[in-house]
Short mmCIF file of C-alpha atoms and ligand atoms in Angstrom, two decimals:
data_model
loop_
_atom_site.label_atom_id
_atom_site.label_comp_id
_atom_site.label_asym_id
_atom_site.label_seq_id
_atom_site.Cartn_x
_atom_site.Cartn_y
_atom_site.Cartn_z
CA MET A 1 68.72 31.58 57.21
CA SER A 2 65.75 33.18 58.83
CA HIS A 3 62.04 33.79 58.49
CA LEU A 4 59.94 36.91 58.51
CA GLY A 5 56.24 36.97 59.34
CA ARG A 6 53.79 34.27 58.40
CA PRO A 7 53.71 34.21 54.59
CA GLU A 8 51.55 31.76 52.71
CA GLY A 9 53.83 30.75 49.89
CA ARG A 10 56.06 33.33 48.27
CA MET A 11 54.93 36.86 49.19
CA GLU A 12 57.20 39.78 48.33
CA LYS A 13 56.19 41.81 51.36
CA TYR A 14 57.79 39.13 53.52
CA SER A 15 61.04 39.08 51.58
CA LEU A 16 64.21 39.21 53.67
CA LYS A 17 65.76 41.71 51.24
CA PRO A 18 65.16 44.70 53.54
CA VAL A 19 67.24 42.92 56.19
CA LEU A 20 70.35 42.99 53.99
CA PRO A 21 71.54 46.57 54.61
CA VAL A 22 71.04 46.15 58.37
CA LEU A 23 72.94 42.89 58.39
CA GLU A 24 75.73 44.48 56.34
CA LYS A 25 75.94 47.36 58.77
CA HIS A 26 76.22 45.03 61.77
CA LEU A 27 78.74 42.74 60.13
CA GLY A 28 80.68 45.55 58.53
CA LYS A 29 80.87 43.69 55.22
CA LYS A 30 78.93 42.96 52.07
CA VAL A 31 76.29 40.25 52.37
CA LEU A 32 75.25 38.18 49.35
CA PHE A 33 71.60 37.34 48.84
CA ALA A 34 69.95 34.30 47.26
CA ASP A 35 66.33 34.93 46.35
CA ASP A 36 65.39 31.33 47.07
CA CYS A 37 66.33 28.60 49.55
CA LEU A 38 66.13 25.32 47.70
CA GLY A 39 66.55 26.31 44.06
CA GLU A 40 69.64 26.56 41.88
CA THR A 41 70.55 30.06 43.02
CA ALA A 42 70.85 29.06 46.68
CA VAL A 43 72.69 25.84 45.84
CA ASN A 44 75.19 27.56 43.54
CA MET A 45 75.74 30.62 45.68
CA SER A 46 76.36 28.61 48.83
CA ALA A 47 78.74 26.29 46.99
CA ALA A 48 80.70 29.30 45.66
CA LEU A 49 81.10 30.98 49.07
CA LYS A 50 84.69 31.73 50.03
CA PRO A 51 85.95 31.86 53.61
CA GLY A 52 84.71 35.03 55.31
CA GLU A 53 81.85 35.59 52.86
CA VAL A 54 78.26 35.77 54.06
CA LEU A 55 75.17 34.63 52.19
CA LEU A 56 71.60 35.32 53.29
CA LEU A 57 68.87 33.06 51.94
CA GLU A 58 65.34 34.26 51.21
CA ASN A 59 62.60 33.77 53.84
CA VAL A 60 62.57 30.05 54.72
CA ARG A 61 58.82 30.23 55.34
CA PHE A 62 58.18 30.78 51.63
CA TYR A 63 58.33 26.98 51.59
CA PRO A 64 55.47 25.14 53.36
CA GLU A 65 57.86 22.33 54.27
CA GLU A 66 59.71 24.70 56.62
CA GLU A 67 56.79 24.58 59.06
CA GLY A 68 55.83 21.12 57.89
CA LYS A 69 52.14 21.84 57.75
CA PRO A 70 50.37 20.69 54.58
CA VAL A 71 48.22 23.23 52.78
CA LEU A 72 44.94 21.37 52.45
CA PRO A 73 41.82 22.17 50.46
CA GLU A 74 38.57 22.13 52.42
CA ASN A 75 36.47 18.97 52.73
CA VAL A 76 39.33 16.49 52.90
CA THR A 77 38.76 13.27 54.78
CA ASP A 78 40.73 12.37 57.91
CA GLU A 79 42.56 9.72 55.91
CA GLU A 80 43.60 12.27 53.29
CA LYS A 81 44.70 14.67 56.03
CA LYS A 82 46.87 11.98 57.60
CA ALA A 83 48.44 11.08 54.27
CA ALA A 84 49.13 14.74 53.45
CA LYS A 85 50.74 15.27 56.85
CA ALA A 86 52.99 12.24 56.43
CA ALA A 87 53.99 13.37 52.92
CA MET A 88 54.78 16.83 54.26
CA LYS A 89 56.99 15.39 57.01
CA VAL A 90 59.01 13.65 54.30
CA LYS A 91 59.32 16.92 52.36
CA GLN A 92 60.36 18.72 55.54
CA LYS A 93 63.19 16.25 56.05
CA GLU A 94 64.25 16.68 52.44
CA MET A 95 64.36 20.44 52.88
CA ALA A 96 66.40 20.12 56.07
CA LYS A 97 68.82 17.71 54.41
CA LYS A 98 69.26 19.92 51.36
CA LEU A 99 69.92 23.05 53.43
CA SER A 100 72.37 21.19 55.65
CA GLY A 101 74.40 20.47 52.52
CA TYR A 102 75.16 24.18 52.16
CA ALA A 103 77.36 24.35 55.26
CA GLU A 104 79.67 22.51 57.63
CA VAL A 105 78.41 24.00 60.87
CA TYR A 106 74.89 24.66 62.16
CA VAL A 107 74.41 27.47 64.67
CA ASN A 108 70.85 27.99 65.89
CA ASP A 109 70.13 31.33 67.50
CA ALA A 110 66.39 31.52 66.86
CA PHE A 111 65.09 31.42 70.43
CA GLY A 112 61.70 32.87 69.45
CA THR A 113 60.97 29.78 67.34
CA ALA A 114 62.76 27.22 69.52
CA HIS A 115 59.38 25.72 70.48
CA ARG A 116 58.65 24.89 66.85
CA ALA A 117 59.83 21.69 65.14
CA HIS A 118 60.52 23.42 61.84
CA ALA A 119 63.02 22.35 59.17
CA THR A 120 65.55 25.11 59.90
CA THR A 121 64.97 25.44 63.66
CA ALA A 122 65.14 21.78 64.62
CA VAL A 123 65.07 19.10 61.90
CA MET A 124 68.28 20.34 60.24
CA ALA A 125 70.31 19.62 63.35
CA ASP A 126 69.93 15.89 62.66
CA TYR A 127 72.17 16.26 59.63
CA PHE A 128 75.17 17.64 61.53
CA PRO A 129 77.52 15.72 63.83
CA ALA A 130 77.39 16.73 67.51
CA GLU A 131 80.61 18.77 67.35
CA ASN A 132 79.30 20.81 64.41
CA LYS A 133 75.97 21.97 65.83
CA MET A 134 75.57 24.56 68.56
CA PHE A 135 73.54 27.45 69.96
CA GLY A 136 74.35 31.06 69.20
CA PHE A 137 74.91 33.76 71.83
CA LEU A 138 71.21 34.62 72.13
CA ILE A 139 69.90 31.12 72.82
CA ASN A 140 72.78 30.54 75.21
CA SER A 141 71.94 33.62 77.25
CA GLU A 142 68.18 32.90 77.17
CA LEU A 143 68.85 29.38 78.51
CA ALA A 144 71.22 30.68 81.17
CA ALA A 145 68.60 33.21 82.36
CA MET A 146 65.77 30.67 82.49
CA ASP A 147 67.88 27.95 84.12
CA LYS A 148 69.08 30.39 86.75
CA VAL A 149 65.49 31.25 87.67
CA LEU A 150 64.19 27.68 87.50
CA ASN A 151 67.05 25.79 89.10
CA ASN A 152 69.34 28.17 90.85
CA SER A 153 67.12 30.84 92.34
CA GLN A 154 67.89 32.86 95.44
CA ARG A 155 65.05 33.13 97.94
CA PRO A 156 62.54 34.59 98.19
CA PHE A 157 61.51 33.75 94.62
CA THR A 158 58.44 35.64 93.39
CA ALA A 159 56.57 34.90 90.17
CA ILE A 160 54.17 37.52 88.84
CA MET A 161 51.59 36.21 86.43
CA GLY A 162 49.21 38.45 84.53
CA GLY A 163 47.49 38.74 81.19
CA ALA A 164 44.10 37.87 79.89
CA LYS A 165 43.58 34.19 80.46
CA VAL A 166 44.31 31.57 83.09
CA SER A 167 44.07 28.89 80.43
CA ASP A 168 47.25 30.12 78.67
CA LYS A 169 49.26 30.05 81.88
CA ILE A 170 47.97 26.98 83.76
CA MET A 171 50.98 24.79 83.02
CA LEU A 172 53.41 27.55 83.91
CA ILE A 173 51.60 28.31 87.17
CA GLU A 174 51.57 24.61 88.06
CA ASN A 175 55.28 24.22 87.41
CA LEU A 176 56.10 27.40 89.31
CA LEU A 177 54.11 26.28 92.36
CA ASN A 178 56.86 23.69 92.86
CA ARG A 179 59.53 26.36 92.91
CA VAL A 180 58.41 29.80 94.11
CA ASP A 181 57.84 31.31 97.55
CA ASN A 182 55.36 33.92 96.31
CA LEU A 183 52.94 33.82 93.43
CA ILE A 184 51.33 37.12 92.45
CA ILE A 185 48.34 37.00 90.14
CA GLY A 186 46.97 40.04 88.35
CA GLY A 187 45.39 41.06 85.06
CA GLY A 188 42.27 39.60 83.48
CA MET A 189 42.90 36.14 84.92
CA THR A 190 42.33 37.56 88.40
CA TYR A 191 38.58 37.56 88.00
CA THR A 192 38.31 33.85 87.26
CA PHE A 193 39.99 33.24 90.64
CA ILE A 194 37.81 35.81 92.41
CA LYS A 195 34.60 34.39 90.97
CA ALA A 196 35.69 30.84 91.85
CA MET A 197 36.03 31.99 95.47
CA GLY A 198 32.49 33.38 95.42
CA GLY A 199 33.29 37.06 94.68
CA LYS A 200 31.31 39.43 92.48
CA ILE A 201 33.13 40.36 89.27
CA GLY A 202 30.47 42.17 87.21
CA LYS A 203 31.27 41.89 83.52
CA SER A 204 35.00 41.34 84.05
CA LEU A 205 36.85 38.79 81.99
CA CYS A 206 36.10 35.27 83.25
CA GLU A 207 36.72 31.77 82.00
CA GLU A 208 33.66 29.96 83.32
CA ASP A 209 35.10 26.56 82.47
CA LYS A 210 38.24 27.25 84.52
CA LEU A 211 36.58 28.02 87.88
CA ASP A 212 37.31 24.57 89.30
CA LEU A 213 40.84 24.75 88.07
CA ALA A 214 41.31 28.12 89.78
CA LEU A 215 40.21 26.55 93.07
CA GLN A 216 42.58 23.64 92.53
CA LEU A 217 45.48 26.05 91.97
CA ILE A 218 44.59 27.90 95.16
CA GLU A 219 44.56 24.55 97.03
CA LYS A 220 47.85 23.50 95.48
CA ALA A 221 49.46 26.79 96.52
CA LYS A 222 48.37 26.10 100.11
CA GLU A 223 49.72 22.54 99.98
CA LYS A 224 53.05 23.73 98.65
CA LYS A 225 53.19 26.57 101.17
CA VAL A 226 53.38 29.16 98.42
CA ASN A 227 52.06 32.61 99.37
CA LEU A 228 49.41 33.37 96.77
CA TYR A 229 48.69 37.07 96.32
CA LEU A 230 45.52 38.01 94.45
CA PRO A 231 44.41 41.62 93.99
CA VAL A 232 42.47 43.06 96.91
CA ASP A 233 41.08 46.03 95.02
CA SER A 234 40.16 46.65 91.41
CA LEU A 235 40.00 49.63 89.07
CA ASN A 236 36.75 49.18 87.19
CA ALA A 237 35.27 50.73 84.05
CA ASP A 238 31.71 51.02 82.78
CA LYS A 239 32.93 50.11 79.29
CA PHE A 240 36.08 48.74 77.63
CA ASP A 241 37.40 52.15 76.65
CA ASN A 242 40.06 54.59 77.77
CA GLU A 243 37.33 57.23 78.09
CA ALA A 244 35.16 55.02 80.34
CA ASN A 245 33.93 56.14 83.75
CA THR A 246 35.93 54.41 86.47
CA SER A 247 35.43 53.25 90.03
CA ILE A 248 37.54 51.46 92.60
CA THR A 249 36.03 48.59 94.58
CA ALA A 250 37.23 45.57 96.49
CA ALA A 251 38.36 43.02 93.91
CA ASP A 252 35.48 40.73 94.93
CA ALA A 253 32.82 43.45 94.77
CA VAL A 254 32.87 44.73 91.19
CA GLU A 255 29.48 46.34 90.47
CA ASP A 256 27.04 44.65 88.06
CA GLY A 257 27.70 45.75 84.49
CA TRP A 258 31.23 47.03 85.26
CA LEU A 259 34.56 45.44 84.30
CA GLY A 260 37.76 45.26 86.29
CA LEU A 261 40.55 46.50 84.02
CA ASP A 262 43.47 47.12 86.38
CA ILE A 263 44.68 46.57 89.91
CA ALA A 264 44.11 49.54 92.25
CA GLU A 265 46.14 51.34 94.95
CA LYS A 266 46.04 48.85 97.85
CA THR A 267 46.99 46.00 95.55
CA ILE A 268 49.77 48.05 93.96
CA GLU A 269 51.17 48.74 97.42
CA LYS A 270 51.02 45.09 98.50
CA PHE A 271 52.42 43.68 95.24
CA SER A 272 55.22 46.26 95.20
CA SER A 273 56.31 45.42 98.73
CA VAL A 274 56.38 41.67 98.01
CA ILE A 275 58.35 42.28 94.81
CA GLU A 276 60.80 44.65 96.44
CA SER A 277 61.71 42.14 99.14
CA SER A 278 62.35 39.34 96.61
CA LYS A 279 65.70 38.03 95.46
CA THR A 280 64.49 36.27 92.30
CA ILE A 281 61.63 37.59 90.15
CA LEU A 282 59.89 36.20 87.11
CA TRP A 283 57.28 38.35 85.38
CA ASN A 284 54.94 37.28 82.61
CA GLY A 285 51.78 39.21 81.68
CA PRO A 286 50.39 42.69 82.42
CA MET A 287 48.37 43.59 85.53
CA GLY A 288 45.65 45.30 83.51
CA VAL A 289 44.70 46.60 80.09
CA PHE A 290 47.97 48.52 79.97
CA GLU A 291 47.48 49.48 76.31
CA MET A 292 44.97 52.07 77.61
CA GLU A 293 46.62 54.83 79.62
CA LYS A 294 43.87 54.83 82.25
CA PHE A 295 44.44 51.15 83.05
CA SER A 296 48.23 51.00 82.79
CA LYS A 297 49.13 52.12 86.33
CA GLY A 298 49.26 48.66 87.88
CA THR A 299 51.51 47.27 85.17
CA THR A 300 53.81 50.30 85.37
CA ALA A 301 54.00 50.00 89.16
CA VAL A 302 55.00 46.34 88.90
CA ALA A 303 57.64 47.19 86.29
CA LYS A 304 59.07 49.86 88.61
CA ALA A 305 59.01 47.58 91.66
CA ILE A 306 60.94 44.95 89.69
CA ALA A 307 63.51 47.57 88.69
CA ALA A 308 63.81 48.67 92.33
CA ALA A 309 64.29 45.07 93.52
CA THR A 310 66.91 44.53 90.81
CA ALA A 311 68.78 47.64 91.98
CA LYS A 312 68.89 46.02 95.43
CA GLY A 313 70.48 42.87 94.02
CA ALA A 314 67.58 40.70 92.90
CA TYR A 315 67.72 38.72 89.66
CA SER A 316 64.74 39.56 87.42
CA LEU A 317 63.60 37.82 84.27
CA ILE A 318 60.88 39.38 82.14
CA GLY A 319 59.09 37.43 79.42
CA GLY A 320 56.04 37.62 77.20
CA GLY A 321 55.37 40.32 74.62
CA ASP A 322 53.22 42.53 76.86
CA SER A 323 55.45 42.55 79.93
CA VAL A 324 58.43 43.28 77.73
CA ALA A 325 56.46 46.11 76.06
CA ALA A 326 55.62 47.53 79.49
CA ILE A 327 59.26 47.39 80.58
CA ASN A 328 60.34 49.14 77.37
CA LYS A 329 57.55 51.72 77.52
CA ASN A 330 58.78 52.73 80.98
CA GLY A 331 62.41 52.82 79.85
CA LEU A 332 63.38 50.08 82.31
CA ALA A 333 64.96 47.50 79.97
CA ASP A 334 68.44 48.13 81.38
CA LYS A 335 67.18 48.18 84.98
CA VAL A 336 66.10 44.53 85.00
CA SER A 337 68.39 41.49 84.74
CA TYR A 338 67.10 39.85 81.57
CA VAL A 339 64.41 40.61 79.01
CA SER A 340 63.50 37.50 77.04
CA THR A 341 63.02 37.64 73.27
CA GLY A 342 60.76 34.60 73.14
CA GLY A 343 57.14 34.71 74.28
CA GLY A 344 55.86 31.23 73.46
CA ALA A 345 59.31 29.64 73.62
CA MET A 346 60.00 31.02 77.07
CA LEU A 347 56.58 30.02 78.36
CA GLU A 348 57.04 26.44 77.17
CA TYR A 349 60.57 26.12 78.55
CA MET A 350 59.45 27.48 81.91
CA GLU A 351 56.51 25.06 81.88
CA GLY A 352 59.10 22.29 81.84
CA LYS A 353 58.46 21.23 78.24
CA LYS A 354 61.18 20.10 75.90
CA LEU A 355 61.62 22.56 73.04
CA PRO A 356 62.41 20.94 69.67
CA GLY A 357 64.99 23.62 68.79
CA ILE A 358 66.81 23.08 72.08
CA THR A 359 66.72 19.29 72.26
CA ALA A 360 67.78 19.02 68.60
CA ILE A 361 71.14 20.41 69.68
CA ARG A 362 71.41 19.63 73.38
CA GLY A 363 70.01 16.19 72.79
CA GLU A 364 68.01 15.39 75.90
P1 LIG B 1 48.18 37.59 77.54
O1 LIG B 1 48.33 37.60 76.07
O2 LIG B 1 47.36 36.47 78.08
O3 LIG B 1 49.48 37.78 78.28
O4 LIG B 1 47.27 38.86 77.88
C1 LIG B 1 47.65 40.17 77.57
C2 LIG B 1 46.43 40.99 77.39
O5 LIG B 1 45.65 40.91 78.57
C3 LIG B 1 46.71 42.46 77.18
O6 LIG B 1 46.33 42.79 75.88
C4 LIG B 1 45.84 43.15 78.22
O7 LIG B 1 45.14 44.24 77.70
C5 LIG B 1 44.87 42.07 78.65
N1 LIG B 1 44.36 42.28 79.99
C6 LIG B 1 45.06 42.46 81.11
N2 LIG B 1 44.24 42.67 82.16
C7 LIG B 1 42.98 42.62 81.68
C8 LIG B 1 41.70 42.78 82.28
N3 LIG B 1 41.57 43.03 83.59
N4 LIG B 1 40.61 42.67 81.49
C9 LIG B 1 40.75 42.43 80.18
N5 LIG B 1 41.93 42.26 79.56
C10 LIG B 1 43.05 42.35 80.30
#
């Protein structure tokens, strides 16, 4: 069972059929396909399976009860919304129960959706006894990598946080402040911190409503004796474009009308040296607008510094779509310790949250 994309109802372009030949190649055997999940075909085909045979069901997200979110018309009252949600929860359980009847053992290996309480990723586990539900190899290795970094890290432990917004990473930063020796901050979120400290950021990205929070995080880092490294210089552009004119200024002196889109040389040097003397490294989020060649240098430099530290024996965990893309773009995937396959799921686990897909099996 699996899903593909975010279909709304049955949509052929999200069919799992194209997966079949790939699956067959990997398994080295024929794979049967049921073009539904809950209808007669799926029921009959799963019942007829012989030992060693493999059956793939159609995209589980063709059914709204998989995600458990009711499809509501506009203008419904709060009462109606509540009732529809409750009814959908019942349908979600029914789906989970029906699917669980197809098999004796439940193996969940969908780490990327482990933070979702969907029928097939979490609810289904309730219908299997403890000895017949388990994680697959992927979830097991994701958990081992994250637990090693969170609970069994060698010092110094450096976390590198980047990306557009502070608001997406607040909980992670707060949790990490209890664990790391060094916290490096780069990317768009930099400028909210710089502005909060009274710097000039021009037109750079800034979350005005998070200025106080940025100051609180700086205070908390001090309290916890975490070395907080913010960029000291900034590569700026006169427009958000790869063809823009650029300038380098101190990170707290971006000219009016300009935007900081990457870290610059002095920062690269400092960040690289901190990273290269670390023994545990966690990276989530790019240092600049790395999708544009002109503003990708900082992110590339961080990726290379992590690879260099890893070569010297550090353990490095990379998560989040953009950091993973940067690692891959620079051909460094096999030069770091672990590249996570789950953006949101990894973030939530590292924040200290319980993931429905994990607790459904591990039970805590
Ligand atoms: P996130 O999804 O929060 O990890 O953010 C990733 C996005 O942040 C990428 O698409 C980057 O282009 C963007 N980004 C990184 N640095 C900056 C910056 N200085 N200004 C604007 N966007 C940025």
